Amino acid sequence: MTKLSVNINKIATLRNARGGNMPDVAKAALDCESFGAEGITVHPRPDERHIRYSDVREIRPLLKTEFNIEGNPTGKFIDLVCEVVPEQVTLVPDAADAVTSDAGWDTVKNRDFLSDVCRTFKSKGIRTSIFIGADPAMAEGAAACGCDRVELYTGPYAAGYRSDRDSAIAPFIAAAEAARGCGLGINAGHDLSLENLEFFIKSIPWTAEVSIGHAVICDALYMGLGNAIREYLKRVHCI
């Protein structure tokens, strides 16, 4: 069964906009769990404009579900992950000034680097996932790096969903099949929503995990956080 990991970055963005500790990011993470989230995702960036490194350290011992830390594996990021030892780390090739993740790794060109990073994290017993586009060659390249999973960057799927959802999902099925053929687990994330999530899961039913943040928080403004998470869980558990 696919699991829902809720990304709480946007909650931290709201807190940071005013200063202080409202909303309380750690409490929000625990509330997400209590509402049914099967994991919590954070993506600390170098400027700490949303999740701070101190948040990661505070949240880690509190969680009862799976903790997933996303980020560009710079030295500081690697040190943080090795310190707190989450269940999963997701390697994302973000530039320091990136507004949001908008591309996956070229796992062929970056094979040596990614292989070294995977070895470092796996030596700590941390499941390692590499963020890639919907390209079978990148899935095969990720497998050669020694990771456990890939996370498919689903921005293009979401962009094309309304106009032609079958065409939009086709490259993702191909990439997911290639990854599965290499023995990799499949995660997915970026712009997945209540509108397009169920079709994705039904099309790639072996998806292990989806990580969703922005859409969950946007829906929560109208539905409440608990109701929003429960609605996402219905789509995730649609099969």
PDB file of C-alpha atoms in Angstrom, residues 27-183:
ATOM      1  CA  LYS A  27       3.351  20.272  17.041  1.00  0.00           C
ATOM      2  CA  ALA A  28       2.174  20.445  13.440  1.00  0.00           C
ATOM      3  CA  ALA A  29       4.280  17.405  12.582  1.00  0.00           C
ATOM      4  CA  LEU A  30       2.746  15.445  15.448  1.00  0.00           C
ATOM      5  CA  ASP A  31      -0.744  16.636  14.498  1.00  0.00           C
ATOM      6  CA  CYS A  32      -0.184  15.417  10.931  1.00  0.00           C
ATOM      7  CA  GLU A  33       0.678  12.010  12.360  1.00  0.00           C
ATOM      8  CA  SER A  34      -2.399  12.010  14.567  1.00  0.00           C
ATOM      9  CA  PHE A  35      -4.557  12.825  11.513  1.00  0.00           C
ATOM     10  CA  GLY A  36      -3.224   9.753   9.732  1.00  0.00           C
ATOM     11  CA  ALA A  37      -0.082  10.851   7.880  1.00  0.00           C
ATOM     12  CA  GLU A  38       2.199   7.847   7.466  1.00  0.00           C
ATOM     13  CA  GLY A  39       5.358   9.904   7.321  1.00  0.00           C
ATOM     14  CA  ILE A  40       6.734  13.417   7.708  1.00  0.00           C
ATOM     15  CA  THR A  41       8.971  15.067   5.114  1.00  0.00           C
ATOM     16  CA  VAL A  42      11.173  18.131   5.530  1.00  0.00           C
ATOM     17  CA  HIS A  43      13.427  19.846   3.014  1.00  0.00           C
ATOM     18  CA  PRO A  44      15.916  22.130   4.765  1.00  0.00           C
ATOM     19  CA  ARG A  45      17.642  24.566   2.431  1.00  0.00           C
ATOM     20  CA  PRO A  46      20.900  26.430   3.062  1.00  0.00           C
ATOM     21  CA  ASP A  47      19.137  29.758   3.776  1.00  0.00           C
ATOM     22  CA  GLU A  48      16.677  28.055   6.197  1.00  0.00           C
ATOM     23  CA  ARG A  49      13.824  30.082   4.753  1.00  0.00           C
ATOM     24  CA  HIS A  50      11.346  27.448   5.903  1.00  0.00           C
ATOM     25  CA  ILE A  51      12.527  24.325   7.757  1.00  0.00           C
ATOM     26  CA  ARG A  52      15.563  25.094   9.899  1.00  0.00           C
ATOM     27  CA  TYR A  53      18.262  22.631  10.799  1.00  0.00           C
ATOM     28  CA  SER A  54      17.202  23.107  14.410  1.00  0.00           C
ATOM     29  CA  ASP A  55      13.668  21.999  13.444  1.00  0.00           C
ATOM     30  CA  VAL A  56      15.049  18.766  12.033  1.00  0.00           C
ATOM     31  CA  ARG A  57      16.879  18.037  15.271  1.00  0.00           C
ATOM     32  CA  GLU A  58      13.794  18.854  17.368  1.00  0.00           C
ATOM     33  CA  ILE A  59      11.347  16.837  15.297  1.00  0.00           C
ATOM     34  CA  ARG A  60      13.386  13.679  14.885  1.00  0.00           C
ATOM     35  CA  PRO A  61      12.939  12.159  18.386  1.00  0.00           C
ATOM     36  CA  LEU A  62       9.250  13.081  18.523  1.00  0.00           C
ATOM     37  CA  LEU A  63       8.001  11.249  15.460  1.00  0.00           C
ATOM     38  CA  LYS A  64       6.355   7.858  15.526  1.00  0.00           C
ATOM     39  CA  THR A  65       6.091   7.495  11.746  1.00  0.00           C
ATOM     40  CA  GLU A  66       8.735   7.560   9.035  1.00  0.00           C
ATOM     41  CA  PHE A  67      10.956  10.647   8.764  1.00  0.00           C
ATOM     42  CA  ASN A  68      12.146  11.677   5.289  1.00  0.00           C
ATOM     43  CA  ILE A  69      14.726  14.445   4.847  1.00  0.00           C
ATOM     44  CA  GLU A  70      15.096  15.896   1.357  1.00  0.00           C
ATOM     45  CA  GLY A  71      17.882  18.106   0.111  1.00  0.00           C
ATOM     46  CA  ASN A  72      20.960  18.725  -1.951  1.00  0.00           C
ATOM     47  CA  PRO A  73      23.742  16.601  -0.424  1.00  0.00           C
ATOM     48  CA  THR A  74      26.159  19.364   0.457  1.00  0.00           C
ATOM     49  CA  GLY A  75      28.589  18.777   3.307  1.00  0.00           C
ATOM     50  CA  LYS A  76      26.344  20.505   5.839  1.00  0.00           C
ATOM     51  CA  PHE A  77      23.295  18.527   4.713  1.00  0.00           C
ATOM     52  CA  ILE A  78      25.162  15.221   4.834  1.00  0.00           C
ATOM     53  CA  ASP A  79      26.367  15.980   8.354  1.00  0.00           C
ATOM     54  CA  LEU A  80      22.817  16.774   9.496  1.00  0.00           C
ATOM     55  CA  VAL A  81      21.340  13.598   8.048  1.00  0.00           C
ATOM     56  CA  CYS A  82      24.087  11.434   9.527  1.00  0.00           C
ATOM     57  CA  GLU A  83      23.510  13.096  12.894  1.00  0.00           C
ATOM     58  CA  VAL A  84      19.739  12.599  13.138  1.00  0.00           C
ATOM     59  CA  VAL A  85      19.536   9.331  11.120  1.00  0.00           C
ATOM     60  CA  PRO A  86      16.063   9.481   9.541  1.00  0.00           C
ATOM     61  CA  GLU A  87      14.434   6.444   8.012  1.00  0.00           C
ATOM     62  CA  GLN A  88      14.904   7.935   4.550  1.00  0.00           C
ATOM     63  CA  VAL A  89      16.940  10.616   2.822  1.00  0.00           C
ATOM     64  CA  THR A  90      16.005  11.931  -0.618  1.00  0.00           C
ATOM     65  CA  LEU A  91      18.763  13.466  -2.726  1.00  0.00           C
ATOM     66  CA  VAL A  92      17.544  16.507  -4.672  1.00  0.00           C
ATOM     67  CA  PRO A  93      19.748  18.612  -6.990  1.00  0.00           C
ATOM     68  CA  ASP A  94      18.480  22.005  -5.820  1.00  0.00           C
ATOM     69  CA  ALA A  95      20.490  25.140  -6.401  1.00  0.00           C
ATOM     70  CA  ALA A  96      20.970  27.191  -3.234  1.00  0.00           C
ATOM     71  CA  ASP A  97      18.482  29.827  -4.463  1.00  0.00           C
ATOM     72  CA  ALA A  98      15.872  27.398  -5.831  1.00  0.00           C
ATOM     73  CA  VAL A  99      12.280  28.392  -5.073  1.00  0.00           C
ATOM     74  CA  THR A 100      11.206  24.758  -5.280  1.00  0.00           C
ATOM     75  CA  SER A 101      12.523  21.503  -6.693  1.00  0.00           C
ATOM     76  CA  ASP A 102      12.030  21.584 -10.450  1.00  0.00           C
ATOM     77  CA  ALA A 103      14.324  18.924 -11.936  1.00  0.00           C
ATOM     78  CA  GLY A 104      15.814  15.561 -11.166  1.00  0.00           C
ATOM     79  CA  TRP A 105      19.390  14.347 -11.158  1.00  0.00           C
ATOM     80  CA  ASP A 106      21.312  13.317 -14.220  1.00  0.00           C
ATOM     81  CA  THR A 107      22.289  10.053 -12.601  1.00  0.00           C
ATOM     82  CA  VAL A 108      24.665   9.130 -15.408  1.00  0.00           C
ATOM     83  CA  LYS A 109      26.788  12.278 -15.338  1.00  0.00           C
ATOM     84  CA  ASN A 110      26.735  12.395 -11.528  1.00  0.00           C
ATOM     85  CA  ARG A 111      27.208   8.692 -10.918  1.00  0.00           C
ATOM     86  CA  ASP A 112      30.490   8.922  -8.988  1.00  0.00           C
ATOM     87  CA  PHE A 113      29.233  11.688  -6.694  1.00  0.00           C
ATOM     88  CA  LEU A 114      25.855  10.075  -6.049  1.00  0.00           C
ATOM     89  CA  SER A 115      27.462   6.692  -5.447  1.00  0.00           C
ATOM     90  CA  ASP A 116      29.685   8.186  -2.752  1.00  0.00           C
ATOM     91  CA  VAL A 117      26.734   9.892  -1.087  1.00  0.00           C
ATOM     92  CA  CYS A 118      24.626   6.723  -1.200  1.00  0.00           C
ATOM     93  CA  ARG A 119      27.420   4.742   0.430  1.00  0.00           C
ATOM     94  CA  THR A 120      27.708   7.325   3.204  1.00  0.00           C
ATOM     95  CA  PHE A 121      24.019   7.226   4.066  1.00  0.00           C
ATOM     96  CA  LYS A 122      23.588   3.485   3.660  1.00  0.00           C
ATOM     97  CA  SER A 123      26.502   2.928   6.045  1.00  0.00           C
ATOM     98  CA  LYS A 124      24.252   4.601   8.626  1.00  0.00           C
ATOM     99  CA  GLY A 125      21.330   2.339   7.753  1.00  0.00           C
ATOM    100  CA  ILE A 126      19.404   5.161   6.061  1.00  0.00           C
ATOM    101  CA  ARG A 127      17.258   4.250   3.063  1.00  0.00           C
ATOM    102  CA  THR A 128      18.399   6.455   0.204  1.00  0.00           C
ATOM    103  CA  SER A 129      16.224   7.782  -2.612  1.00  0.00           C
ATOM    104  CA  ILE A 130      17.354   9.799  -5.654  1.00  0.00           C
ATOM    105  CA  PHE A 131      15.048  12.438  -7.173  1.00  0.00           C
ATOM    106  CA  ILE A 132      14.787  11.910 -10.953  1.00  0.00           C
ATOM    107  CA  GLY A 133      12.716  12.921 -13.939  1.00  0.00           C
ATOM    108  CA  ALA A 134      10.468  10.453 -15.755  1.00  0.00           C
ATOM    109  CA  ASP A 135      13.266   8.906 -17.797  1.00  0.00           C
ATOM    110  CA  PRO A 136      14.036   5.158 -17.750  1.00  0.00           C
ATOM    111  CA  ALA A 137      17.727   5.889 -18.345  1.00  0.00           C
ATOM    112  CA  MET A 138      17.853   8.033 -15.204  1.00  0.00           C
ATOM    113  CA  ALA A 139      16.159   5.254 -13.223  1.00  0.00           C
ATOM    114  CA  GLU A 140      18.747   2.762 -14.451  1.00  0.00           C
ATOM    115  CA  GLY A 141      21.504   5.260 -13.658  1.00  0.00           C
ATOM    116  CA  ALA A 142      20.132   5.685 -10.144  1.00  0.00           C
ATOM    117  CA  ALA A 143      20.266   1.935  -9.597  1.00  0.00           C
ATOM    118  CA  ALA A 144      23.922   1.978 -10.633  1.00  0.00           C
ATOM    119  CA  CYS A 145      24.559   4.563  -7.894  1.00  0.00           C
ATOM    120  CA  GLY A 146      23.466   2.094  -5.228  1.00  0.00           C
ATOM    121  CA  CYS A 147      20.308   3.809  -3.991  1.00  0.00           C
ATOM    122  CA  ASP A 148      17.246   2.001  -2.641  1.00  0.00           C
ATOM    123  CA  ARG A 149      14.515   4.053  -4.296  1.00  0.00           C
ATOM    124  CA  VAL A 150      13.909   6.826  -6.781  1.00  0.00           C
ATOM    125  CA  GLU A 151      11.477   9.679  -6.304  1.00  0.00           C
ATOM    126  CA  LEU A 152       9.817  10.653  -9.563  1.00  0.00           C
ATOM    127  CA  TYR A 153       9.524  14.410 -10.094  1.00  0.00           C
ATOM    128  CA  THR A 154       5.814  14.680 -10.923  1.00  0.00           C
ATOM    129  CA  GLY A 155       5.649  18.359 -11.905  1.00  0.00           C
ATOM    130  CA  PRO A 156       5.232  17.581 -15.640  1.00  0.00           C
ATOM    131  CA  TYR A 157       2.544  15.007 -14.873  1.00  0.00           C
ATOM    132  CA  ALA A 158       0.555  17.559 -12.887  1.00  0.00           C
ATOM    133  CA  ALA A 159       0.993  20.195 -15.611  1.00  0.00           C
ATOM    134  CA  GLY A 160      -0.352  17.886 -18.307  1.00  0.00           C
ATOM    135  CA  TYR A 161      -3.028  16.109 -16.298  1.00  0.00           C
ATOM    136  CA  ARG A 162      -6.036  18.217 -17.261  1.00  0.00           C
ATOM    137  CA  SER A 163      -5.337  18.310 -20.976  1.00  0.00           C
ATOM    138  CA  ASP A 164      -4.434  14.636 -21.496  1.00  0.00           C
ATOM    139  CA  ARG A 165      -3.874  12.574 -18.397  1.00  0.00           C
ATOM    140  CA  ASP A 166      -3.021   9.393 -20.317  1.00  0.00           C
ATOM    141  CA  SER A 167      -0.213  11.115 -22.197  1.00  0.00           C
ATOM    142  CA  ALA A 168       0.903  12.845 -19.013  1.00  0.00           C
ATOM    143  CA  ILE A 169       1.271   9.594 -17.062  1.00  0.00           C
ATOM    144  CA  ALA A 170       2.870   7.523 -19.838  1.00  0.00           C
ATOM    145  CA  PRO A 171       6.526   8.538 -19.240  1.00  0.00           C
ATOM    146  CA  PHE A 172       6.092   8.015 -15.506  1.00  0.00           C
ATOM    147  CA  ILE A 173       4.848   4.478 -16.018  1.00  0.00           C
ATOM    148  CA  ALA A 174       7.862   3.800 -18.232  1.00  0.00           C
ATOM    149  CA  ALA A 175      10.303   5.214 -15.672  1.00  0.00           C
ATOM    150  CA  ALA A 176       8.594   3.395 -12.794  1.00  0.00           C
ATOM    151  CA  GLU A 177       8.723   0.098 -14.671  1.00  0.00           C
ATOM    152  CA  ALA A 178      12.418   0.626 -15.428  1.00  0.00           C
ATOM    153  CA  ALA A 179      13.124   1.398 -11.775  1.00  0.00           C
ATOM    154  CA  ARG A 180      11.184  -1.641 -10.603  1.00  0.00           C
ATOM    155  CA  GLY A 181      13.076  -3.761 -13.108  1.00  0.00           C
ATOM    156  CA  CYS A 182      16.311  -2.610 -11.449  1.00  0.00           C
ATOM    157  CA  GLY A 183      15.004  -3.564  -8.026  1.00  0.00           C
TER     158      GLY A 183
END
